[in-house]
Amino acid sequence: MKNVIEFKHLTKYYNKKSRGIIDVSFDVREGEIFGFIGPNGAGKSTTIRTLLSLIYPTSGSATIFGKDCILYGHEIRREIGYLPSEVFYYDNMKVLDLLKYSASFYGKLDMKRLKELADIMELDLTRKIDDLSYGNKKKVGIVQGLLHNPKLIILDEPTSGLDPLMQQKFFDLIKAENAKGATVLMSSHILTEVQKLCSRVAIIKEGQIIKIEDIQTMRETAYKKIRLTFADGQPFKLAELPGISSYEQNGSDSTFLYKGSVNALVQTISGIDLANVTIEEPDLEEIFLHYYKAD
């Protein structure tokens, strides 16, 4: 399977002291949905903007469809659908006029597809951009990015501003585009969002790639965040048990990260008098600090 995107030691400094990204190298295979995750400010948008030659790298290179992103940027962008993390439009234009204007850059306007995408995203084509909420402007960006049936879809924090129901419709839409052959690169700071869609993921922190992993492997090795509330107010000492880290005690509550069999943990605590047990997914920062501590 060939690579649609290849990053090779891509580095971007905004000046001598301001870090953008450092030595970023990974690839995105044809036909996959690839996740690109990290906390806000980690370098996700800088990587994507450099890939699209919206900004130029300090060193290194990137290719799309085997072509250098800077030398062939204009040609490449005709086959890409891009949704930036923040969208800005001409406020006085109606949504339909803006989408027609956008389609003109690709030399084709398929009104049937335009209306189908607008229906899926529940987007009112008759409204002015200035009258739209942030979430509805994001819907305009989604329709705009998919309107020309791109071979490659690049999404930068695509679900911000969308309510949960609309997020699910968006996920279903991206899956459908992928099933038709589109390759997808999606950045996010929400791990569970990426787990729903992606087969592989690159994790960036402070401008550097710290892990590239299959989502299935991540699921099997991920930490769980556990909180125990002891009924008698006397905590049971669990910190020395295998798989437990970041153990904290606050009165009758114990919180910790746990990596291992949940069944084994339940057996361990089954003889303890507990008032409450909470098991949840840790946030990305906790995963960075503990799951990838060795990196």
mmCIF file of C-alpha atoms in Angstrom, residues 3-285:
data_model
loop_
_atom_site.group_PDB
_atom_site.id
_atom_site.type_symbol
_atom_site.label_atom_id
_atom_site.label_comp_id
_atom_site.label_asym_id
_atom_site.label_seq_id
_atom_site.Cartn_x
_atom_site.Cartn_y
_atom_site.Cartn_z
ATOM 1 C CA ASN A 3 1.765 6.420 1.082
ATOM 2 C CA VAL A 4 -0.404 9.441 0.305
ATOM 3 C CA ILE A 5 1.439 11.692 2.803
ATOM 4 C CA GLU A 6 5.090 11.496 3.853
ATOM 5 C CA PHE A 7 6.734 13.757 6.435
ATOM 6 C CA LYS A 8 10.536 13.651 6.477
ATOM 7 C CA HIS A 9 12.283 15.424 9.371
ATOM 8 C CA LEU A 10 9.921 18.388 9.046
ATOM 9 C CA THR A 11 10.965 21.266 11.304
ATOM 10 C CA LYS A 12 9.493 24.741 11.724
ATOM 11 C CA TYR A 13 10.820 27.536 13.931
ATOM 12 C CA TYR A 14 8.998 30.867 13.865
ATOM 13 C CA ASN A 15 12.172 32.540 15.061
ATOM 14 C CA LYS A 16 15.311 31.366 16.804
ATOM 15 C CA LYS A 17 13.501 30.886 20.111
ATOM 16 C CA SER A 18 9.890 30.065 19.130
ATOM 17 C CA ARG A 19 9.378 26.354 18.583
ATOM 18 C CA GLY A 20 6.873 25.168 16.009
ATOM 19 C CA ILE A 21 7.659 21.511 15.230
ATOM 20 C CA ILE A 22 10.888 19.534 15.426
ATOM 21 C CA ASP A 23 11.973 16.619 13.211
ATOM 22 C CA VAL A 24 8.436 15.379 12.445
ATOM 23 C CA SER A 25 8.488 12.138 10.436
ATOM 24 C CA PHE A 26 5.562 9.823 9.697
ATOM 25 C CA ASP A 27 3.427 8.665 6.779
ATOM 26 C CA VAL A 28 -0.255 8.254 5.982
ATOM 27 C CA ARG A 29 -1.195 5.281 3.845
ATOM 28 C CA GLU A 30 -3.636 5.352 0.980
ATOM 29 C CA GLY A 31 -7.194 4.649 2.107
ATOM 30 C CA GLU A 32 -6.663 4.919 5.859
ATOM 31 C CA ILE A 33 -8.056 7.307 8.440
ATOM 32 C CA PHE A 34 -5.008 8.487 10.348
ATOM 33 C CA GLY A 35 -5.215 10.294 13.675
ATOM 34 C CA PHE A 36 -2.878 13.085 14.729
ATOM 35 C CA ILE A 37 -3.312 13.890 18.400
ATOM 36 C CA GLY A 38 -1.788 16.021 21.106
ATOM 37 C CA PRO A 39 -2.730 18.745 23.580
ATOM 38 C CA ASN A 40 -3.472 22.242 22.367
ATOM 39 C CA GLY A 41 -0.250 23.983 21.365
ATOM 40 C CA ALA A 42 1.591 20.718 20.685
ATOM 41 C CA GLY A 43 2.192 21.527 17.003
ATOM 42 C CA LYS A 44 -0.702 19.841 15.192
ATOM 43 C CA SER A 45 -1.858 22.900 13.244
ATOM 44 C CA THR A 46 1.711 23.945 12.453
ATOM 45 C CA THR A 47 2.381 20.498 10.977
ATOM 46 C CA ILE A 48 -0.759 20.627 8.841
ATOM 47 C CA ARG A 49 -0.206 24.193 7.659
ATOM 48 C CA THR A 50 3.357 23.319 6.693
ATOM 49 C CA LEU A 51 2.098 20.233 4.858
ATOM 50 C CA LEU A 52 -0.287 22.443 2.868
ATOM 51 C CA SER A 53 2.542 24.966 2.213
ATOM 52 C CA LEU A 54 0.514 27.678 3.922
ATOM 53 C CA ILE A 55 3.722 28.244 5.883
ATOM 54 C CA TYR A 56 7.193 27.115 4.869
ATOM 55 C CA PRO A 57 9.373 24.716 6.881
ATOM 56 C CA THR A 58 12.693 25.658 8.399
ATOM 57 C CA SER A 59 14.051 22.285 7.295
ATOM 58 C CA GLY A 60 12.869 18.871 6.201
ATOM 59 C CA SER A 61 10.201 18.117 3.624
ATOM 60 C CA ALA A 62 6.715 16.743 3.067
ATOM 61 C CA THR A 63 5.058 15.128 0.067
ATOM 62 C CA ILE A 64 1.459 14.453 -0.936
ATOM 63 C CA PHE A 65 0.730 11.956 -3.717
ATOM 64 C CA GLY A 66 4.505 11.638 -4.060
ATOM 65 C CA LYS A 67 4.915 15.327 -4.948
ATOM 66 C CA ASP A 68 6.769 17.969 -2.970
ATOM 67 C CA CYS A 69 4.243 20.112 -1.110
ATOM 68 C CA ILE A 70 5.991 23.391 -1.871
ATOM 69 C CA LEU A 71 6.960 22.811 -5.502
ATOM 70 C CA TYR A 72 3.594 21.352 -6.476
ATOM 71 C CA GLY A 73 1.361 22.968 -3.860
ATOM 72 C CA HIS A 74 -1.096 24.534 -6.309
ATOM 73 C CA GLU A 75 -1.557 21.269 -8.211
ATOM 74 C CA ILE A 76 -1.863 19.143 -5.063
ATOM 75 C CA ARG A 77 -4.449 21.343 -3.361
ATOM 76 C CA ARG A 78 -6.979 20.673 -6.129
ATOM 77 C CA GLU A 79 -7.253 17.099 -4.801
ATOM 78 C CA ILE A 80 -7.409 18.018 -1.096
ATOM 79 C CA GLY A 81 -10.319 18.888 1.156
ATOM 80 C CA TYR A 82 -9.116 20.956 4.118
ATOM 81 C CA LEU A 83 -11.004 22.005 7.232
ATOM 82 C CA PRO A 84 -8.941 24.358 9.427
ATOM 83 C CA SER A 85 -9.384 24.506 13.184
ATOM 84 C CA GLU A 86 -10.971 27.952 12.819
ATOM 85 C CA VAL A 87 -13.034 29.079 9.829
ATOM 86 C CA PHE A 88 -13.460 32.647 8.598
ATOM 87 C CA TYR A 89 -15.687 33.779 5.740
ATOM 88 C CA TYR A 90 -17.128 36.851 4.026
ATOM 89 C CA ASP A 91 -19.873 37.717 6.487
ATOM 90 C CA ASN A 92 -22.341 39.256 4.028
ATOM 91 C CA MET A 93 -22.432 36.243 1.695
ATOM 92 C CA LYS A 94 -25.162 33.651 1.857
ATOM 93 C CA VAL A 95 -24.050 30.096 2.575
ATOM 94 C CA LEU A 96 -25.083 28.867 -0.888
ATOM 95 C CA ASP A 97 -23.241 31.700 -2.659
ATOM 96 C CA LEU A 98 -20.104 31.027 -0.646
ATOM 97 C CA LEU A 99 -20.160 27.315 -1.463
ATOM 98 C CA LYS A 100 -20.709 28.049 -5.165
ATOM 99 C CA TYR A 101 -17.796 30.482 -5.047
ATOM 100 C CA SER A 102 -15.638 27.831 -3.392
ATOM 101 C CA ALA A 103 -16.608 25.239 -6.008
ATOM 102 C CA SER A 104 -15.546 27.621 -8.795
ATOM 103 C CA PHE A 105 -11.900 27.223 -7.724
ATOM 104 C CA TYR A 106 -12.114 23.551 -8.664
ATOM 105 C CA GLY A 107 -13.823 24.189 -11.980
ATOM 106 C CA LYS A 108 -16.934 22.189 -11.148
ATOM 107 C CA LEU A 109 -20.187 22.621 -9.260
ATOM 108 C CA ASP A 110 -22.272 19.584 -8.383
ATOM 109 C CA MET A 111 -25.476 20.995 -6.890
ATOM 110 C CA LYS A 112 -26.770 17.527 -6.059
ATOM 111 C CA ARG A 113 -23.718 16.795 -3.912
ATOM 112 C CA LEU A 114 -23.829 20.267 -2.366
ATOM 113 C CA LYS A 115 -27.420 19.793 -1.235
ATOM 114 C CA GLU A 116 -26.774 16.233 -0.028
ATOM 115 C CA LEU A 117 -23.882 17.387 2.168
ATOM 116 C CA ALA A 118 -25.903 20.347 3.456
ATOM 117 C CA ASP A 119 -28.794 18.017 4.341
ATOM 118 C CA ILE A 120 -26.501 15.630 6.217
ATOM 119 C CA MET A 121 -25.005 18.489 8.241
ATOM 120 C CA GLU A 122 -28.400 20.221 8.652
ATOM 121 C CA LEU A 123 -27.016 23.385 7.106
ATOM 122 C CA ASP A 124 -29.401 26.147 5.976
ATOM 123 C CA LEU A 125 -28.095 27.326 2.600
ATOM 124 C CA THR A 126 -30.216 30.487 2.575
ATOM 125 C CA ARG A 127 -28.728 32.130 5.677
ATOM 126 C CA LYS A 128 -25.995 34.757 5.699
ATOM 127 C CA ILE A 129 -22.632 33.789 7.117
ATOM 128 C CA ASP A 130 -22.828 36.659 9.586
ATOM 129 C CA ASP A 131 -25.974 35.165 11.126
ATOM 130 C CA LEU A 132 -24.447 31.750 11.794
ATOM 131 C CA SER A 133 -23.229 30.426 15.129
ATOM 132 C CA TYR A 134 -19.686 29.100 15.440
ATOM 133 C CA GLY A 135 -20.979 25.540 15.107
ATOM 134 C CA ASN A 136 -22.914 26.333 11.925
ATOM 135 C CA LYS A 137 -19.872 28.063 10.433
ATOM 136 C CA LYS A 138 -17.983 24.840 11.124
ATOM 137 C CA LYS A 139 -20.667 22.966 9.162
ATOM 138 C CA VAL A 140 -20.046 25.321 6.221
ATOM 139 C CA GLY A 141 -16.354 24.421 6.424
ATOM 140 C CA ILE A 142 -17.137 20.705 6.412
ATOM 141 C CA VAL A 143 -19.377 20.962 3.342
ATOM 142 C CA GLN A 144 -16.851 23.224 1.614
ATOM 143 C CA GLY A 145 -14.013 20.778 2.277
ATOM 144 C CA LEU A 146 -15.895 17.783 0.862
ATOM 145 C CA LEU A 147 -17.745 19.463 -1.991
ATOM 146 C CA HIS A 148 -15.268 18.549 -4.750
ATOM 147 C CA ASN A 149 -14.882 14.853 -3.803
ATOM 148 C CA PRO A 150 -11.268 15.187 -2.649
ATOM 149 C CA LYS A 151 -8.886 12.230 -2.712
ATOM 150 C CA LEU A 152 -7.326 13.436 0.549
ATOM 151 C CA ILE A 153 -9.271 14.980 3.442
ATOM 152 C CA ILE A 154 -7.320 16.945 6.072
ATOM 153 C CA LEU A 155 -9.233 17.862 9.221
ATOM 154 C CA ASP A 156 -7.794 20.086 11.949
ATOM 155 C CA GLU A 157 -9.844 19.841 15.178
ATOM 156 C CA PRO A 158 -12.987 19.284 13.069
ATOM 157 C CA THR A 159 -15.621 18.743 15.774
ATOM 158 C CA SER A 160 -15.083 21.861 17.890
ATOM 159 C CA GLY A 161 -18.377 23.752 17.966
ATOM 160 C CA LEU A 162 -20.500 20.761 16.929
ATOM 161 C CA ASP A 163 -23.014 19.288 19.345
ATOM 162 C CA PRO A 164 -22.759 15.520 20.118
ATOM 163 C CA LEU A 165 -25.496 14.529 17.643
ATOM 164 C CA MET A 166 -23.879 16.519 14.842
ATOM 165 C CA GLN A 167 -20.467 15.103 15.746
ATOM 166 C CA GLN A 168 -21.820 11.596 15.156
ATOM 167 C CA LYS A 169 -23.269 12.641 11.790
ATOM 168 C CA PHE A 170 -19.893 14.094 10.907
ATOM 169 C CA PHE A 171 -18.120 10.851 11.894
ATOM 170 C CA ASP A 172 -20.543 8.850 9.742
ATOM 171 C CA LEU A 173 -19.941 11.218 6.814
ATOM 172 C CA ILE A 174 -16.159 10.854 7.062
ATOM 173 C CA LYS A 175 -16.477 7.065 7.248
ATOM 174 C CA ALA A 176 -18.610 7.145 4.099
ATOM 175 C CA GLU A 177 -16.067 9.304 2.243
ATOM 176 C CA ASN A 178 -13.303 6.946 3.342
ATOM 177 C CA ALA A 179 -15.317 3.932 2.123
ATOM 178 C CA LYS A 180 -15.452 5.612 -1.301
ATOM 179 C CA GLY A 181 -11.650 5.791 -1.356
ATOM 180 C CA ALA A 182 -10.673 9.059 0.327
ATOM 181 C CA THR A 183 -7.643 9.082 2.625
ATOM 182 C CA VAL A 184 -8.126 11.061 5.844
ATOM 183 C CA LEU A 185 -5.704 12.841 8.184
ATOM 184 C CA MET A 186 -7.487 14.126 11.286
ATOM 185 C CA SER A 187 -5.954 16.098 14.125
ATOM 186 C CA SER A 188 -7.598 16.267 17.542
ATOM 187 C CA HIS A 189 -6.849 16.768 21.225
ATOM 188 C CA ILE A 190 -9.637 14.321 22.125
ATOM 189 C CA LEU A 191 -8.400 10.730 22.308
ATOM 190 C CA THR A 192 -11.842 9.073 22.291
ATOM 191 C CA GLU A 193 -12.719 10.979 19.109
ATOM 192 C CA VAL A 194 -9.712 9.567 17.295
ATOM 193 C CA GLN A 195 -10.360 6.061 18.626
ATOM 194 C CA LYS A 196 -13.786 6.039 16.954
ATOM 195 C CA LEU A 197 -12.444 6.684 13.467
ATOM 196 C CA CYS A 198 -8.761 5.938 13.074
ATOM 197 C CA SER A 199 -6.704 2.820 12.490
ATOM 198 C CA ARG A 200 -3.363 4.433 13.378
ATOM 199 C CA VAL A 201 -2.313 7.496 15.283
ATOM 200 C CA ALA A 202 0.724 9.761 15.654
ATOM 201 C CA ILE A 203 1.061 11.541 18.984
ATOM 202 C CA ILE A 204 2.806 14.900 19.144
ATOM 203 C CA LYS A 205 3.930 16.695 22.265
ATOM 204 C CA GLU A 206 5.857 19.946 22.462
ATOM 205 C CA GLY A 207 6.453 19.860 18.712
ATOM 206 C CA GLN A 208 7.878 16.340 18.547
ATOM 207 C CA ILE A 209 6.375 12.975 17.607
ATOM 208 C CA ILE A 210 6.574 10.729 20.669
ATOM 209 C CA LYS A 211 4.641 7.715 19.414
ATOM 210 C CA ILE A 212 3.122 6.205 16.284
ATOM 211 C CA GLU A 213 0.790 3.366 17.123
ATOM 212 C CA ASP A 214 -2.123 1.230 15.963
ATOM 213 C CA ILE A 215 -5.358 2.197 17.696
ATOM 214 C CA GLN A 216 -6.003 -1.441 18.624
ATOM 215 C CA THR A 217 -2.648 -1.623 20.407
ATOM 216 C CA MET A 218 -3.422 1.624 22.203
ATOM 217 C CA ARG A 219 -6.762 0.253 23.392
ATOM 218 C CA GLU A 220 -5.124 -2.902 24.725
ATOM 219 C CA THR A 221 -2.378 -1.070 26.598
ATOM 220 C CA ALA A 222 -4.194 2.094 27.698
ATOM 221 C CA TYR A 223 -4.477 3.211 31.286
ATOM 222 C CA LYS A 224 -7.750 3.528 33.162
ATOM 223 C CA LYS A 225 -8.376 6.254 35.712
ATOM 224 C CA ILE A 226 -9.728 4.751 38.953
ATOM 225 C CA ARG A 227 -11.309 6.491 41.946
ATOM 226 C CA LEU A 228 -12.212 4.530 45.090
ATOM 227 C CA THR A 229 -14.215 5.951 47.985
ATOM 228 C CA PHE A 230 -13.838 3.892 51.161
ATOM 229 C CA ALA A 231 -16.983 3.412 53.220
ATOM 230 C CA ASP A 232 -15.268 3.485 56.594
ATOM 231 C CA GLY A 233 -13.037 6.424 55.700
ATOM 232 C CA GLN A 234 -9.918 4.271 56.190
ATOM 233 C CA PRO A 235 -8.164 3.857 52.827
ATOM 234 C CA PHE A 236 -6.683 0.549 51.818
ATOM 235 C CA LYS A 237 -3.062 0.760 50.656
ATOM 236 C CA LEU A 238 -3.050 -0.029 46.915
ATOM 237 C CA ALA A 239 -0.077 1.970 45.692
ATOM 238 C CA GLU A 240 2.292 -1.027 45.672
ATOM 239 C CA LEU A 241 0.081 -3.238 43.497
ATOM 240 C CA PRO A 242 1.328 -3.968 39.928
ATOM 241 C CA GLY A 243 -0.031 -1.660 37.231
ATOM 242 C CA ILE A 244 -0.832 1.260 39.546
ATOM 243 C CA SER A 245 0.762 4.683 39.116
ATOM 244 C CA SER A 246 0.070 8.311 40.089
ATOM 245 C CA TYR A 247 -1.519 7.175 43.327
ATOM 246 C CA GLU A 248 -3.108 9.993 45.311
ATOM 247 C CA GLN A 249 -4.891 9.901 48.669
ATOM 248 C CA ASN A 250 -7.396 12.552 49.753
ATOM 249 C CA GLY A 251 -9.273 11.584 52.894
ATOM 250 C CA SER A 252 -11.398 8.527 52.127
ATOM 251 C CA ASP A 253 -10.772 8.849 48.362
ATOM 252 C CA SER A 254 -7.966 7.170 46.434
ATOM 253 C CA THR A 255 -7.297 8.020 42.774
ATOM 254 C CA PHE A 256 -4.746 6.394 40.488
ATOM 255 C CA LEU A 257 -3.993 5.254 36.945
ATOM 256 C CA TYR A 258 -4.186 1.529 36.338
ATOM 257 C CA LYS A 259 -2.719 -0.499 33.491
ATOM 258 C CA GLY A 260 -3.725 -4.137 33.467
ATOM 259 C CA SER A 261 -6.712 -6.429 33.760
ATOM 260 C CA VAL A 262 -9.742 -4.685 35.251
ATOM 261 C CA ASN A 263 -10.954 -8.100 36.429
ATOM 262 C CA ALA A 264 -7.753 -8.566 38.435
ATOM 263 C CA LEU A 265 -8.199 -5.167 40.049
ATOM 264 C CA VAL A 266 -11.830 -5.911 40.923
ATOM 265 C CA GLN A 267 -10.767 -9.169 42.582
ATOM 266 C CA THR A 268 -8.164 -7.272 44.604
ATOM 267 C CA ILE A 269 -10.622 -4.710 45.932
ATOM 268 C CA SER A 270 -13.560 -7.128 46.335
ATOM 269 C CA GLY A 271 -12.868 -7.580 50.050
ATOM 270 C CA ILE A 272 -12.724 -3.843 50.767
ATOM 271 C CA ASP A 273 -15.756 -1.960 52.091
ATOM 272 C CA LEU A 274 -16.292 0.685 49.393
ATOM 273 C CA ALA A 275 -18.856 3.465 49.104
ATOM 274 C CA ASN A 276 -18.166 4.128 45.411
ATOM 275 C CA VAL A 277 -15.984 3.060 42.463
ATOM 276 C CA THR A 278 -15.392 5.124 39.312
ATOM 277 C CA ILE A 279 -13.527 3.818 36.247
ATOM 278 C CA GLU A 280 -13.010 6.226 33.330
ATOM 279 C CA GLU A 281 -10.705 7.058 30.446
ATOM 280 C CA PRO A 282 -7.806 9.347 31.424
ATOM 281 C CA ASP A 283 -7.364 12.563 29.488
ATOM 282 C CA LEU A 284 -4.542 13.025 26.985
ATOM 283 C CA GLU A 285 -2.266 14.845 29.410
#
